[in-house]
């Protein structure tokens, strides 16, 4: 069965590959900035659904996965900062504090789909101004939800998590296994 990942995220692709799945990557082109929702969980699942639907329309016979992540911090939803000054300000606020990383998942096969949300609490280290400046200068936090990664340079700045590690990377593998089963697809049949 063809498995299509409706995401440009190299971290999601790598996570799925390490889990034994070699998806075809098709970027959805969904404008993330134009989508609103009342909660971070709803926003992440709506973005995942939109991405999945955009790609599934051209791949009706494939198992299509759309995902999106946002960080809930201090009552705000933080997506990708894109700008170094925004990333720096976020890190000044996040250091020594806790946020919740929300990832929405939408898995579709033909006209059937399953939508799930996963949330993981992330504890950030009390990093120095110099560490923040170096991290922002690396460029890594500019293109990722919440301005941090747990599978790259930012890993040293996360002291612990409560929940699924993979969810923080961008796709909850345990949730995805259950979603596939709900669609009648055995997880092990997706292994390469």
PDB file of C-alpha atoms in Angstrom:
ATOM      1  CA  UNK A   1       0.000   0.000   0.000  1.00  0.00           C
ATOM      2  CA  UNK A   2       1.265   3.464  -0.879  1.00  0.00           C
ATOM      3  CA  UNK A   3       1.817   5.695   2.135  1.00  0.00           C
ATOM      4  CA  UNK A   4       1.922   9.439   1.452  1.00  0.00           C
ATOM      5  CA  UNK A   5       3.155  11.997   3.970  1.00  0.00           C
ATOM      6  CA  UNK A   6       1.495  15.380   3.353  1.00  0.00           C
ATOM      7  CA  UNK A   7       4.290  17.314   5.034  1.00  0.00           C
ATOM      8  CA  UNK A   8       7.596  18.927   4.146  1.00  0.00           C
ATOM      9  CA  UNK A   9       8.956  18.211   7.643  1.00  0.00           C
ATOM     10  CA  UNK A  10      12.251  16.311   7.493  1.00  0.00           C
ATOM     11  CA  UNK A  11      11.762  15.373  11.172  1.00  0.00           C
ATOM     12  CA  UNK A  12       8.411  13.677  10.452  1.00  0.00           C
ATOM     13  CA  UNK A  13       9.889  11.854   7.480  1.00  0.00           C
ATOM     14  CA  UNK A  14      12.869  10.681   9.523  1.00  0.00           C
ATOM     15  CA  UNK A  15      10.632   9.516  12.387  1.00  0.00           C
ATOM     16  CA  UNK A  16       8.494   7.449  10.024  1.00  0.00           C
ATOM     17  CA  UNK A  17      11.560   6.000   8.309  1.00  0.00           C
ATOM     18  CA  UNK A  18      13.038   4.955  11.669  1.00  0.00           C
ATOM     19  CA  UNK A  19       9.674   3.294  12.401  1.00  0.00           C
ATOM     20  CA  UNK A  20      10.066   1.181   9.246  1.00  0.00           C
ATOM     21  CA  UNK A  21       7.904   3.206   6.832  1.00  0.00           C
ATOM     22  CA  UNK A  22       9.177   4.833   3.650  1.00  0.00           C
ATOM     23  CA  UNK A  23       6.478   7.336   2.719  1.00  0.00           C
ATOM     24  CA  UNK A  24       6.213   9.275  -0.471  1.00  0.00           C
ATOM     25  CA  UNK A  25       6.367  12.982   0.431  1.00  0.00           C
ATOM     26  CA  UNK A  26       3.858  15.336  -1.170  1.00  0.00           C
ATOM     27  CA  UNK A  27       3.726  18.866   0.235  1.00  0.00           C
ATOM     28  CA  UNK A  28       0.167  20.126   0.640  1.00  0.00           C
ATOM     29  CA  UNK A  29       0.676  23.832   0.012  1.00  0.00           C
ATOM     30  CA  UNK A  30      -1.882  24.724   2.707  1.00  0.00           C
ATOM     31  CA  UNK A  31      -1.494  28.304   3.988  1.00  0.00           C
ATOM     32  CA  UNK A  32      -1.083  27.674   7.719  1.00  0.00           C
ATOM     33  CA  UNK A  33      -1.379  31.356   8.600  1.00  0.00           C
ATOM     34  CA  UNK A  34      -4.892  31.570   7.187  1.00  0.00           C
ATOM     35  CA  UNK A  35      -6.388  28.973   9.560  1.00  0.00           C
ATOM     36  CA  UNK A  36      -7.931  29.852  12.925  1.00  0.00           C
ATOM     37  CA  UNK A  37      -9.393  27.756  15.738  1.00  0.00           C
ATOM     38  CA  UNK A  38     -10.482  28.303  19.315  1.00  0.00           C
ATOM     39  CA  UNK A  39      -7.886  26.017  20.974  1.00  0.00           C
ATOM     40  CA  UNK A  40      -4.369  24.817  20.131  1.00  0.00           C
ATOM     41  CA  UNK A  41      -5.659  21.231  19.885  1.00  0.00           C
ATOM     42  CA  UNK A  42      -8.345  22.267  17.398  1.00  0.00           C
ATOM     43  CA  UNK A  43      -5.862  24.325  15.380  1.00  0.00           C
ATOM     44  CA  UNK A  44      -3.363  21.472  15.090  1.00  0.00           C
ATOM     45  CA  UNK A  45      -6.054  18.972  14.042  1.00  0.00           C
ATOM     46  CA  UNK A  46      -7.682  21.377  11.574  1.00  0.00           C
ATOM     47  CA  UNK A  47      -4.325  22.084   9.918  1.00  0.00           C
ATOM     48  CA  UNK A  48      -3.589  18.346   9.776  1.00  0.00           C
ATOM     49  CA  UNK A  49      -6.998  17.701   8.199  1.00  0.00           C
ATOM     50  CA  UNK A  50      -6.547  20.445   5.599  1.00  0.00           C
ATOM     51  CA  UNK A  51      -3.099  19.168   4.630  1.00  0.00           C
ATOM     52  CA  UNK A  52      -4.329  15.589   4.397  1.00  0.00           C
ATOM     53  CA  UNK A  53      -7.366  16.517   2.289  1.00  0.00           C
ATOM     54  CA  UNK A  54      -5.306  18.661  -0.098  1.00  0.00           C
ATOM     55  CA  UNK A  55      -2.966  15.767  -0.859  1.00  0.00           C
ATOM     56  CA  UNK A  56      -5.520  12.930  -0.675  1.00  0.00           C
ATOM     57  CA  UNK A  57      -7.552  14.572  -3.456  1.00  0.00           C
ATOM     58  CA  UNK A  58      -4.741  13.666  -5.892  1.00  0.00           C
ATOM     59  CA  UNK A  59      -3.901  10.304  -4.261  1.00  0.00           C
ATOM     60  CA  UNK A  60      -7.268   8.608  -3.579  1.00  0.00           C
ATOM     61  CA  UNK A  61      -5.837   5.073  -3.418  1.00  0.00           C
ATOM     62  CA  UNK A  62      -3.030   5.879  -0.977  1.00  0.00           C
ATOM     63  CA  UNK A  63      -2.931   6.032   2.796  1.00  0.00           C
ATOM     64  CA  UNK A  64      -2.348   9.784   3.325  1.00  0.00           C
ATOM     65  CA  UNK A  65      -1.104  11.347   6.548  1.00  0.00           C
ATOM     66  CA  UNK A  66      -1.385  15.034   7.349  1.00  0.00           C
ATOM     67  CA  UNK A  67       0.157  16.425  10.558  1.00  0.00           C
ATOM     68  CA  UNK A  68       0.673  19.790  12.129  1.00  0.00           C
ATOM     69  CA  UNK A  69       2.171  20.948  15.424  1.00  0.00           C
ATOM     70  CA  UNK A  70       1.833  24.070  17.530  1.00  0.00           C
ATOM     71  CA  UNK A  71       3.208  24.976  20.933  1.00  0.00           C
ATOM     72  CA  UNK A  72       0.819  26.252  23.584  1.00  0.00           C
ATOM     73  CA  UNK A  73       2.752  28.544  25.877  1.00  0.00           C
ATOM     74  CA  UNK A  74       1.475  31.089  28.393  1.00  0.00           C
ATOM     75  CA  UNK A  75      -1.987  31.130  26.831  1.00  0.00           C
ATOM     76  CA  UNK A  76      -0.689  31.670  23.300  1.00  0.00           C
ATOM     77  CA  UNK A  77      -0.369  29.426  20.258  1.00  0.00           C
ATOM     78  CA  UNK A  78       3.152  29.497  18.855  1.00  0.00           C
ATOM     79  CA  UNK A  79       3.759  28.224  15.352  1.00  0.00           C
ATOM     80  CA  UNK A  80       6.908  28.749  13.301  1.00  0.00           C
ATOM     81  CA  UNK A  81       8.536  32.095  14.149  1.00  0.00           C
ATOM     82  CA  UNK A  82      10.304  32.584  10.758  1.00  0.00           C
ATOM     83  CA  UNK A  83      11.975  35.718  12.165  1.00  0.00           C
ATOM     84  CA  UNK A  84      15.100  35.649  14.401  1.00  0.00           C
ATOM     85  CA  UNK A  85      13.809  38.413  16.687  1.00  0.00           C
ATOM     86  CA  UNK A  86      10.545  36.559  17.279  1.00  0.00           C
ATOM     87  CA  UNK A  87      12.409  33.310  17.979  1.00  0.00           C
ATOM     88  CA  UNK A  88      14.719  35.101  20.419  1.00  0.00           C
ATOM     89  CA  UNK A  89      11.804  36.710  22.300  1.00  0.00           C
ATOM     90  CA  UNK A  90      10.048  33.351  22.531  1.00  0.00           C
ATOM     91  CA  UNK A  91      13.122  31.722  24.017  1.00  0.00           C
ATOM     92  CA  UNK A  92      13.548  34.502  26.579  1.00  0.00           C
ATOM     93  CA  UNK A  93       9.993  33.715  27.738  1.00  0.00           C
ATOM     94  CA  UNK A  94      10.170  29.899  27.436  1.00  0.00           C
ATOM     95  CA  UNK A  95      13.458  29.306  29.239  1.00  0.00           C
ATOM     96  CA  UNK A  96      12.906  27.658  32.606  1.00  0.00           C
ATOM     97  CA  UNK A  97       9.200  27.233  31.846  1.00  0.00           C
ATOM     98  CA  UNK A  98       6.788  24.613  30.491  1.00  0.00           C
ATOM     99  CA  UNK A  99       4.742  24.487  27.297  1.00  0.00           C
ATOM    100  CA  UNK A 100       2.452  21.932  25.671  1.00  0.00           C
ATOM    101  CA  UNK A 101       3.239  20.709  22.170  1.00  0.00           C
ATOM    102  CA  UNK A 102       0.047  19.809  20.288  1.00  0.00           C
ATOM    103  CA  UNK A 103       0.156  17.674  17.150  1.00  0.00           C
ATOM    104  CA  UNK A 104      -2.873  17.009  15.008  1.00  0.00           C
ATOM    105  CA  UNK A 105      -2.957  13.887  12.847  1.00  0.00           C
ATOM    106  CA  UNK A 106      -5.305  13.073   9.977  1.00  0.00           C
ATOM    107  CA  UNK A 107      -4.973   9.694   8.253  1.00  0.00           C
ATOM    108  CA  UNK A 108      -7.119   9.072   5.189  1.00  0.00           C
ATOM    109  CA  UNK A 109      -7.714   6.074   2.949  1.00  0.00           C
ATOM    110  CA  UNK A 110     -10.210   6.712   0.154  1.00  0.00           C
ATOM    111  CA  UNK A 111     -13.217   8.398   1.754  1.00  0.00           C
ATOM    112  CA  UNK A 112     -12.462   7.071   5.260  1.00  0.00           C
ATOM    113  CA  UNK A 113     -10.396   9.069   7.708  1.00  0.00           C
ATOM    114  CA  UNK A 114      -9.332   9.141  11.323  1.00  0.00           C
ATOM    115  CA  UNK A 115      -8.330  12.336  13.129  1.00  0.00           C
ATOM    116  CA  UNK A 116      -6.379  12.379  16.396  1.00  0.00           C
ATOM    117  CA  UNK A 117      -4.702  14.912  18.600  1.00  0.00           C
ATOM    118  CA  UNK A 118      -1.723  14.286  20.860  1.00  0.00           C
ATOM    119  CA  UNK A 119      -0.293  16.609  23.504  1.00  0.00           C
ATOM    120  CA  UNK A 120       3.061  16.474  25.283  1.00  0.00           C
ATOM    121  CA  UNK A 121       4.280  18.752  28.088  1.00  0.00           C
ATOM    122  CA  UNK A 122       7.743  20.154  27.372  1.00  0.00           C
ATOM    123  CA  UNK A 123      10.031  21.489  30.125  1.00  0.00           C
ATOM    124  CA  UNK A 124      12.571  23.991  28.815  1.00  0.00           C
ATOM    125  CA  UNK A 125      16.028  24.481  30.306  1.00  0.00           C
ATOM    126  CA  UNK A 126      17.008  27.772  31.890  1.00  0.00           C
ATOM    127  CA  UNK A 127      19.300  28.636  28.972  1.00  0.00           C
ATOM    128  CA  UNK A 128      21.545  31.694  28.895  1.00  0.00           C
ATOM    129  CA  UNK A 129      21.211  34.687  26.597  1.00  0.00           C
ATOM    130  CA  UNK A 130      24.360  33.523  24.750  1.00  0.00           C
ATOM    131  CA  UNK A 131      22.863  30.053  24.230  1.00  0.00           C
ATOM    132  CA  UNK A 132      19.669  31.601  22.883  1.00  0.00           C
ATOM    133  CA  UNK A 133      21.643  33.843  20.519  1.00  0.00           C
ATOM    134  CA  UNK A 134      23.687  30.890  19.239  1.00  0.00           C
ATOM    135  CA  UNK A 135      20.592  28.734  18.783  1.00  0.00           C
ATOM    136  CA  UNK A 136      18.716  31.438  16.889  1.00  0.00           C
ATOM    137  CA  UNK A 137      21.814  32.122  14.754  1.00  0.00           C
ATOM    138  CA  UNK A 138      21.870  28.440  13.765  1.00  0.00           C
ATOM    139  CA  UNK A 139      18.563  28.983  11.962  1.00  0.00           C
ATOM    140  CA  UNK A 140      17.050  25.793  13.345  1.00  0.00           C
ATOM    141  CA  UNK A 141      14.310  27.352  15.500  1.00  0.00           C
ATOM    142  CA  UNK A 142      13.000  29.626  12.743  1.00  0.00           C
ATOM    143  CA  UNK A 143      11.124  26.963  10.761  1.00  0.00           C
ATOM    144  CA  UNK A 144       9.695  24.776  13.526  1.00  0.00           C
ATOM    145  CA  UNK A 145       6.637  25.041  15.760  1.00  0.00           C
ATOM    146  CA  UNK A 146       7.426  26.751  19.041  1.00  0.00           C
ATOM    147  CA  UNK A 147      10.953  27.695  17.891  1.00  0.00           C
ATOM    148  CA  UNK A 148      12.545  24.471  19.166  1.00  0.00           C
ATOM    149  CA  UNK A 149      13.378  20.915  18.213  1.00  0.00           C
ATOM    150  CA  UNK A 150      13.920  17.901  20.409  1.00  0.00           C
ATOM    151  CA  UNK A 151      15.753  15.939  17.724  1.00  0.00           C
ATOM    152  CA  UNK A 152      18.362  18.524  16.749  1.00  0.00           C
ATOM    153  CA  UNK A 153      20.365  21.342  18.286  1.00  0.00           C
ATOM    154  CA  UNK A 154      17.448  22.251  20.552  1.00  0.00           C
ATOM    155  CA  UNK A 155      17.564  18.864  22.289  1.00  0.00           C
ATOM    156  CA  UNK A 156      20.002  20.234  24.876  1.00  0.00           C
ATOM    157  CA  UNK A 157      17.476  22.913  25.809  1.00  0.00           C
ATOM    158  CA  UNK A 158      14.654  20.516  26.743  1.00  0.00           C
ATOM    159  CA  UNK A 159      15.112  19.116  30.241  1.00  0.00           C
ATOM    160  CA  UNK A 160      12.224  16.642  30.132  1.00  0.00           C
ATOM    161  CA  UNK A 161       8.892  15.852  28.588  1.00  0.00           C
ATOM    162  CA  UNK A 162       5.654  14.342  29.830  1.00  0.00           C
ATOM    163  CA  UNK A 163       4.135  12.236  27.053  1.00  0.00           C
ATOM    164  CA  UNK A 164       5.148  10.853  23.686  1.00  0.00           C
ATOM    165  CA  UNK A 165       8.621  11.923  22.532  1.00  0.00           C
ATOM    166  CA  UNK A 166       7.701  11.361  18.885  1.00  0.00           C
ATOM    167  CA  UNK A 167       4.791  13.741  19.223  1.00  0.00           C
ATOM    168  CA  UNK A 168       7.250  16.534  20.008  1.00  0.00           C
ATOM    169  CA  UNK A 169       9.157  15.655  16.836  1.00  0.00           C
ATOM    170  CA  UNK A 170       5.920  16.049  14.881  1.00  0.00           C
ATOM    171  CA  UNK A 171       4.171  12.688  14.551  1.00  0.00           C
ATOM    172  CA  UNK A 172       2.996  10.384  17.330  1.00  0.00           C
ATOM    173  CA  UNK A 173       3.928   6.907  16.123  1.00  0.00           C
ATOM    174  CA  UNK A 174       1.741   5.142  18.731  1.00  0.00           C
ATOM    175  CA  UNK A 175      -1.274   7.267  17.727  1.00  0.00           C
ATOM    176  CA  UNK A 176      -0.554   6.621  14.054  1.00  0.00           C
ATOM    177  CA  UNK A 177      -0.507   2.845  14.633  1.00  0.00           C
ATOM    178  CA  UNK A 178      -3.933   3.037  16.264  1.00  0.00           C
ATOM    179  CA  UNK A 179      -5.263   5.265  13.485  1.00  0.00           C
ATOM    180  CA  UNK A 180      -4.102   2.811  10.816  1.00  0.00           C
ATOM    181  CA  UNK A 181      -5.821  -0.012  12.670  1.00  0.00           C
ATOM    182  CA  UNK A 182      -9.039   2.050  12.803  1.00  0.00           C
ATOM    183  CA  UNK A 183      -8.861   2.203   8.991  1.00  0.00           C
ATOM    184  CA  UNK A 184      -8.326  -1.566   8.755  1.00  0.00           C
ATOM    185  CA  UNK A 185      -4.610  -1.328   8.011  1.00  0.00           C
ATOM    186  CA  UNK A 186      -2.171  -3.376  10.087  1.00  0.00           C
ATOM    187  CA  UNK A 187       0.816  -1.288  11.138  1.00  0.00           C
ATOM    188  CA  UNK A 188       3.297  -4.053  10.340  1.00  0.00           C
ATOM    189  CA  UNK A 189       2.000  -4.229   6.748  1.00  0.00           C
ATOM    190  CA  UNK A 190       3.357  -0.696   6.262  1.00  0.00           C
ATOM    191  CA  UNK A 191       6.921  -1.683   7.162  1.00  0.00           C
ATOM    192  CA  UNK A 192       9.378  -1.673   4.277  1.00  0.00           C
TER     193      UNK A 192
END
